Coordinates of C-alpha atoms in Angstrom, one line a residue:
X1 CA 244.2 48.7 222.2
X2 CA 246.7 48.5 219.9
X3 CA 245.7 48.8 216.2
X4 CA 247.0 46.7 213.4
X5 CA 246.8 49.1 210.6
X6 CA 250.3 50.5 210.1
X7 CA 252.0 47.2 211.1
X8 CA 254.5 45.7 208.5
X9 CA 254.4 42.1 207.4
X10 CA 257.3 41.4 209.8
X11 CA 255.5 42.8 212.8
X12 CA 252.3 40.8 211.9
X13 CA 254.4 37.7 211.6
X14 CA 255.8 38.4 215.3
X15 CA 252.1 39.0 216.6
X16 CA 250.9 35.9 215.1
X17 CA 253.9 34.0 216.6
X18 CA 253.4 35.6 220.0
X19 CA 249.6 34.1 220.0
X20 CA 250.7 30.8 218.7
X21 CA 248.7 31.3 215.7
X22 CA 249.4 29.5 212.4
X23 CA 252.2 31.2 210.5
X24 CA 249.8 31.7 207.4
X25 CA 247.9 33.9 209.6
X26 CA 250.2 37.0 209.0
X27 CA 249.6 36.7 205.4
X28 CA 246.1 36.5 205.8
X29 CA 246.0 39.6 207.9
X30 CA 248.2 41.4 205.4
X31 CA 245.5 40.7 202.6
X32 CA 242.5 41.6 204.7
X33 CA 244.0 45.0 206.1
X34 CA 245.9 46.3 203.0
X35 CA 244.4 44.5 199.8
X36 CA 240.9 43.9 200.9
X37 CA 240.7 46.9 203.4
X38 CA 238.4 45.0 205.6
X39 CA 237.5 47.0 208.7
X40 CA 236.4 44.4 211.3
X41 CA 237.9 41.4 212.4
X42 CA 234.3 39.7 211.7
X43 CA 234.7 40.3 208.1
X44 CA 238.0 38.4 207.9
X45 CA 236.1 35.1 207.1
X46 CA 239.2 32.8 206.3
X47 CA 240.3 33.4 210.0
X48 CA 238.9 30.8 212.6
X49 CA 236.3 32.1 214.9
X50 CA 238.7 31.6 217.7
X51 CA 241.3 33.7 215.9
X52 CA 238.9 36.5 215.3
X53 CA 237.8 36.5 218.9
X54 CA 241.3 36.7 220.0
X55 CA 242.0 39.5 217.9
X56 CA 239.1 41.5 218.8
X57 CA 239.8 41.2 222.4
X58 CA 243.3 42.3 222.1
X59 CA 243.2 44.8 219.1
X60 CA 241.5 46.9 216.7
X61 CA 241.9 47.1 213.0
X62 CA 242.8 50.5 213.2
X63 CA 240.5 51.9 210.5
X64 CA 238.8 55.3 211.5
X65 CA 235.9 56.3 209.1
X66 CA 236.0 60.0 208.1
X67 CA 233.8 62.6 210.0
X68 CA 233.0 65.0 207.2
X69 CA 233.7 65.6 203.8
X70 CA 233.6 69.0 201.9
X71 CA 233.5 69.2 198.0
X72 CA 234.8 72.0 196.0
X73 CA 233.3 73.4 192.8
X74 CA 236.3 72.0 190.9
X75 CA 235.4 68.5 192.2
X76 CA 238.4 68.5 194.9
X77 CA 237.3 66.8 198.4
X78 CA 238.4 67.4 201.6
X79 CA 238.0 64.7 204.3
X80 CA 238.2 65.1 208.0
X81 CA 239.6 61.9 209.8
X82 CA 240.0 61.5 213.6
X83 CA 243.2 60.5 214.8
X84 CA 244.9 59.4 218.2
X85 CA 245.7 63.0 219.0
X86 CA 242.7 64.9 217.3
X87 CA 241.8 65.3 213.7
X88 CA 243.4 65.8 210.3
X89 CA 242.5 66.6 206.9
X90 CA 243.2 64.9 203.7
X91 CA 242.4 66.2 200.1
X92 CA 241.4 64.4 197.1
X93 CA 242.1 66.1 193.8
X94 CA 240.7 64.4 190.7
X95 CA 242.0 65.5 187.2
X96 CA 241.3 64.3 183.7
X97 CA 244.1 61.3 183.6
X98 CA 244.8 61.1 187.2
X99 CA 243.8 61.3 190.9
X100 CA 246.0 62.6 193.6
X101 CA 245.7 62.4 197.4
X102 CA 247.3 64.9 199.7
X103 CA 248.0 63.1 202.7
X104 CA 248.7 64.6 206.5
X105 CA 251.4 63.3 208.8
X106 CA 250.9 65.2 211.9
X107 CA 248.0 67.0 213.7
X108 CA 249.4 70.6 213.4
X109 CA 252.9 71.3 212.7
X110 CA 255.8 72.3 214.5
X111 CA 257.4 74.5 211.7
X112 CA 255.1 77.8 212.0
X113 CA 255.6 78.9 208.4
X114 CA 254.2 82.2 208.3
X115 CA 251.9 81.7 205.2
X116 CA 250.4 78.4 206.5
X117 CA 247.2 77.6 208.3
X118 CA 248.6 74.5 209.5
X119 CA 251.5 76.0 211.1
X120 CA 249.4 78.5 212.8
X121 CA 247.5 75.9 214.3
X122 CA 250.5 74.7 216.4
X123 CA 251.5 71.3 217.1
X124 CA 249.1 68.6 218.7
X125 CA 251.4 65.2 217.9
X126 CA 252.5 63.0 215.3
X127 CA 250.0 60.6 213.6
X128 CA 250.8 56.8 213.7
X129 CA 251.7 54.8 210.8
X130 CA 248.0 53.6 211.2
X131 CA 246.4 57.0 211.1
X132 CA 248.5 58.0 208.0
X133 CA 247.6 55.1 205.7
X134 CA 244.2 55.3 207.0
X135 CA 243.6 58.2 204.8
X136 CA 244.6 56.3 201.8
X137 CA 242.9 53.0 202.6
X138 CA 239.7 54.3 204.1
X139 CA 239.2 57.0 201.1
X140 CA 235.9 56.3 199.3
X141 CA 237.8 57.1 196.1
X142 CA 240.7 54.8 196.9
X143 CA 240.3 52.8 193.7
X144 CA 240.8 56.1 191.5
X145 CA 244.0 57.2 193.3
X146 CA 247.2 57.2 191.0
X147 CA 249.4 59.7 192.7
X148 CA 250.3 60.4 196.5
X149 CA 251.7 63.6 198.0
X150 CA 252.7 63.7 201.5
X151 CA 252.2 67.5 201.6
X152 CA 249.1 67.8 203.8
X153 CA 249.2 69.1 207.6
X154 CA 252.6 68.5 209.3
X155 CA 256.2 68.2 208.2
X156 CA 256.9 64.6 207.1
X157 CA 260.4 64.5 207.9
X158 CA 259.6 65.4 211.6
X159 CA 257.8 62.2 211.7
X160 CA 260.2 60.0 209.6
X161 CA 259.9 56.6 211.2
X162 CA 256.2 56.5 210.8
X163 CA 256.2 57.9 207.2
X164 CA 258.8 55.3 206.3
X165 CA 256.4 52.6 207.7
X166 CA 253.8 53.9 205.4
X167 CA 255.9 54.0 202.3
X168 CA 257.0 50.4 203.0
X169 CA 253.5 49.2 203.1
X170 CA 252.7 51.2 200.0
X171 CA 255.7 49.9 197.9
X172 CA 256.3 46.4 199.2
X173 CA 255.1 43.5 197.2
X174 CA 253.2 42.0 200.2
X175 CA 251.7 45.5 200.6
X176 CA 250.1 47.8 198.0
X177 CA 252.8 47.1 195.6
X178 CA 252.6 50.8 194.3
X179 CA 255.4 52.3 192.3
X180 CA 257.5 54.7 194.3
X181 CA 257.6 57.2 191.2
X182 CA 253.8 57.6 192.1
X183 CA 254.6 58.9 195.6
X184 CA 256.3 62.5 196.7
X185 CA 257.2 63.2 200.1
X186 CA 257.7 67.1 200.9
X187 CA 260.0 68.7 203.6
X188 CA 260.7 72.4 204.6
X189 CA 264.4 71.3 204.7
X190 CA 265.0 69.0 208.1
X191 CA 268.4 68.0 206.5
X192 CA 269.4 65.0 208.8
X193 CA 266.2 62.9 208.0
X194 CA 266.0 64.4 204.4
X195 CA 269.5 62.6 203.7
X196 CA 268.2 59.5 205.4
X197 CA 264.9 59.7 202.9
X198 CA 267.4 60.2 199.8
X199 CA 269.1 56.9 200.9
X200 CA 266.3 54.7 202.3
X201 CA 263.6 55.4 200.1
X202 CA 263.0 55.3 196.5
X203 CA 259.9 57.9 196.5
X204 CA 260.2 61.3 195.0
X205 CA 261.5 64.5 197.1
X206 CA 259.8 67.9 197.2
X207 CA 261.4 70.8 199.1
X208 CA 259.4 73.9 200.2
X209 CA 261.9 76.5 199.1
X210 CA 259.9 79.9 198.5
X211 CA 262.9 82.1 198.6
X212 CA 266.5 81.4 197.5
X213 CA 267.8 84.3 200.0
X214 CA 268.6 83.4 203.6
X215 CA 267.3 86.5 205.3
X216 CA 264.2 86.6 203.2
X217 CA 263.3 82.8 203.6
X218 CA 263.9 83.1 207.5
X219 CA 261.3 86.0 207.7
X220 CA 258.5 83.3 206.6
X221 CA 260.2 79.9 207.5
X222 CA 261.8 79.7 211.0
X223 CA 263.4 76.5 209.7
X224 CA 265.8 78.4 207.8
X225 CA 267.7 79.7 210.9
X226 CA 268.6 76.0 211.4
X227 CA 268.8 74.5 208.1
X228 CA 269.5 77.2 205.6
X229 CA 268.3 76.7 202.0
X230 CA 271.7 76.7 200.7
X231 CA 272.7 73.9 202.8
X232 CA 269.5 71.9 201.8
X233 CA 270.2 72.3 198.3
X234 CA 274.0 71.4 198.7
X235 CA 272.8 68.0 200.4
X236 CA 270.6 67.5 197.6
X237 CA 273.2 67.8 195.1
X238 CA 275.2 64.9 196.7
X239 CA 272.6 62.7 195.8
X240 CA 272.5 60.8 192.3
X241 CA 269.1 61.7 190.7
X242 CA 269.3 59.7 187.3
X243 CA 266.5 57.5 186.6
X244 CA 262.9 58.0 187.2
X245 CA 263.1 59.3 190.7
X246 CA 262.5 63.1 191.0
X247 CA 263.3 66.1 193.1
X248 CA 261.3 69.2 192.9
X249 CA 261.0 72.5 194.7
X250 CA 257.7 74.1 195.9
X251 CA 257.8 77.9 195.4
X252 CA 254.8 79.8 196.8
X253 CA 254.8 83.1 194.9
X254 CA 254.0 86.2 196.9
X255 CA 253.5 89.5 194.8
X256 CA 256.3 91.9 195.3
X257 CA 258.1 89.7 197.8
X258 CA 259.9 86.7 195.9
X259 CA 259.1 87.2 192.4
X260 CA 261.6 89.6 191.0
X261 CA 264.3 89.2 188.5
X262 CA 266.8 89.1 191.3
X263 CA 265.1 86.0 192.5
X264 CA 265.1 84.4 189.2
X265 CA 268.9 84.9 188.8
X266 CA 269.7 83.5 192.4
X267 CA 267.4 80.4 191.6
X268 CA 269.1 79.7 188.5
X269 CA 272.4 80.1 190.2
X270 CA 271.5 77.6 192.9
X271 CA 269.4 75.1 190.9
X272 CA 271.2 75.2 187.4
X273 CA 273.1 72.0 187.6
X274 CA 270.5 70.2 189.2
X275 CA 268.2 67.9 187.5
X276 CA 264.9 69.4 189.0
X277 CA 261.7 71.1 188.5
X278 CA 260.3 74.1 190.2
X279 CA 256.4 74.2 191.0
X280 CA 255.0 77.6 191.2
X281 CA 252.1 78.0 193.6
X282 CA 250.0 81.3 193.9
X283 CA 249.6 82.4 197.4
X284 CA 246.4 82.0 198.9
X285 CA 245.5 84.5 201.4
X286 CA 245.8 83.5 205.1
X287 CA 244.0 85.8 207.9
X288 CA 246.7 87.8 209.7
X289 CA 249.4 87.3 207.0
X290 CA 250.4 90.7 205.2
X291 CA 251.2 89.2 202.0
X292 CA 249.6 89.7 198.4
X293 CA 248.6 87.2 195.9
X294 CA 250.1 87.7 192.4
X295 CA 247.8 87.9 189.4
X296 CA 248.2 84.9 186.7
X297 CA 250.2 87.4 184.6
X298 CA 252.7 87.9 187.4
X299 CA 252.7 84.1 187.6
X300 CA 253.2 83.5 183.9
X301 CA 256.0 86.1 183.8
X302 CA 258.0 84.6 186.7
X303 CA 257.6 81.2 185.3
X304 CA 258.7 82.3 181.8
X305 CA 262.0 84.1 183.3
X306 CA 262.9 80.9 185.0
X307 CA 262.3 78.8 182.0
X308 CA 264.6 81.4 180.0
X309 CA 267.2 80.7 182.7
X310 CA 266.9 76.9 181.9
X311 CA 264.9 76.2 184.9
X312 CA 261.9 73.9 184.4
X313 CA 259.0 75.7 186.1
X314 CA 255.4 74.9 186.1
X315 CA 252.4 76.7 187.5
X316 CA 250.5 74.4 189.7
X317 CA 246.8 74.7 189.4
X318 CA 245.1 75.9 192.8
X319 CA 242.5 73.4 193.7
X320 CA 239.8 73.4 196.5
X321 CA 240.3 76.8 197.4
X322 CA 236.6 77.3 198.2
X323 CA 236.9 74.7 200.9
X324 CA 240.2 75.5 202.2
X325 CA 241.8 72.5 200.8
X326 CA 244.4 74.3 198.7
X327 CA 248.1 74.5 199.6
X328 CA 248.8 76.1 203.0
X329 CA 245.0 76.0 203.9
X330 CA 244.6 72.9 205.6
X331 CA 243.9 73.2 209.5
X332 CA 241.8 71.6 211.9
X333 CA 242.1 74.2 214.6
X334 CA 238.4 75.0 214.8
X335 CA 237.7 71.3 215.5
X336 CA 240.4 70.7 218.1
X337 CA 238.9 73.5 219.9
X338 CA 235.4 72.3 219.8
X339 CA 236.7 69.0 221.5
X340 CA 238.3 70.7 224.3

């Protein structure tokens, strides 16, 4: 049966009209689904018994409870959620002054970045808008959340329509009424949909960069062969980044591969005039990947060199590494295999 979670207010209005229900029913459904986060039609107490029965016979709410949760020594939690095409993971990252949820958008990923466990899993399917927002609304710590990053499993720009449906629910007054500045959507560089996102959304953009050199980036990110990083940056330059909206670049540092002065100089050349931030991420070892993790001294030196060149660079703390919840480590391959 079709689920209601992930539907917009307009779509719920159409559904209500289709079943000849009172017009105000759509507003009631929006409130129950997105504001009160009710999981069953029986609990929607201001709907008539006949309406609740009609809905339960034809639809599901779309809420799916998590299957397992793992907690890291640092307080990070990794939740495993079921989805239409398998399973996905979401990472809850609490800090002193904020709490961030790392949201997944696909089961697996097509991009096949060499340093990423999700990419090595392959691609099983796009998540529906309902299964994406279920990770947010159905999180036990929902009330604590202050920030959202679409940097979990999958490439958001490869599931563009469903991502935009979720962002609409999150930021619309009829939905969760969240500030777009609290939300960041990442991409490895799918230029056509990235351009659409810059025009059609007010949320922040993060780009997986990892090397400013074409040949080098192509070795670890096959997408570089189709959408070179120079063209990605050029497209971003065309957008007006004034105001509160931000663009950032994610840069996983591999010891001896992409952390030299040559890289600093090229990053300064390509990013210099752009109002942006570079988030440096320490590489986490992945089985079968012949790359080395830098020391914290290596990370600090690289950051300082970038800062000296006028690039705002910060080191992102690695969270949840002991439960494979850190950047690049999310994967449900083992779970998918069990289900076969």
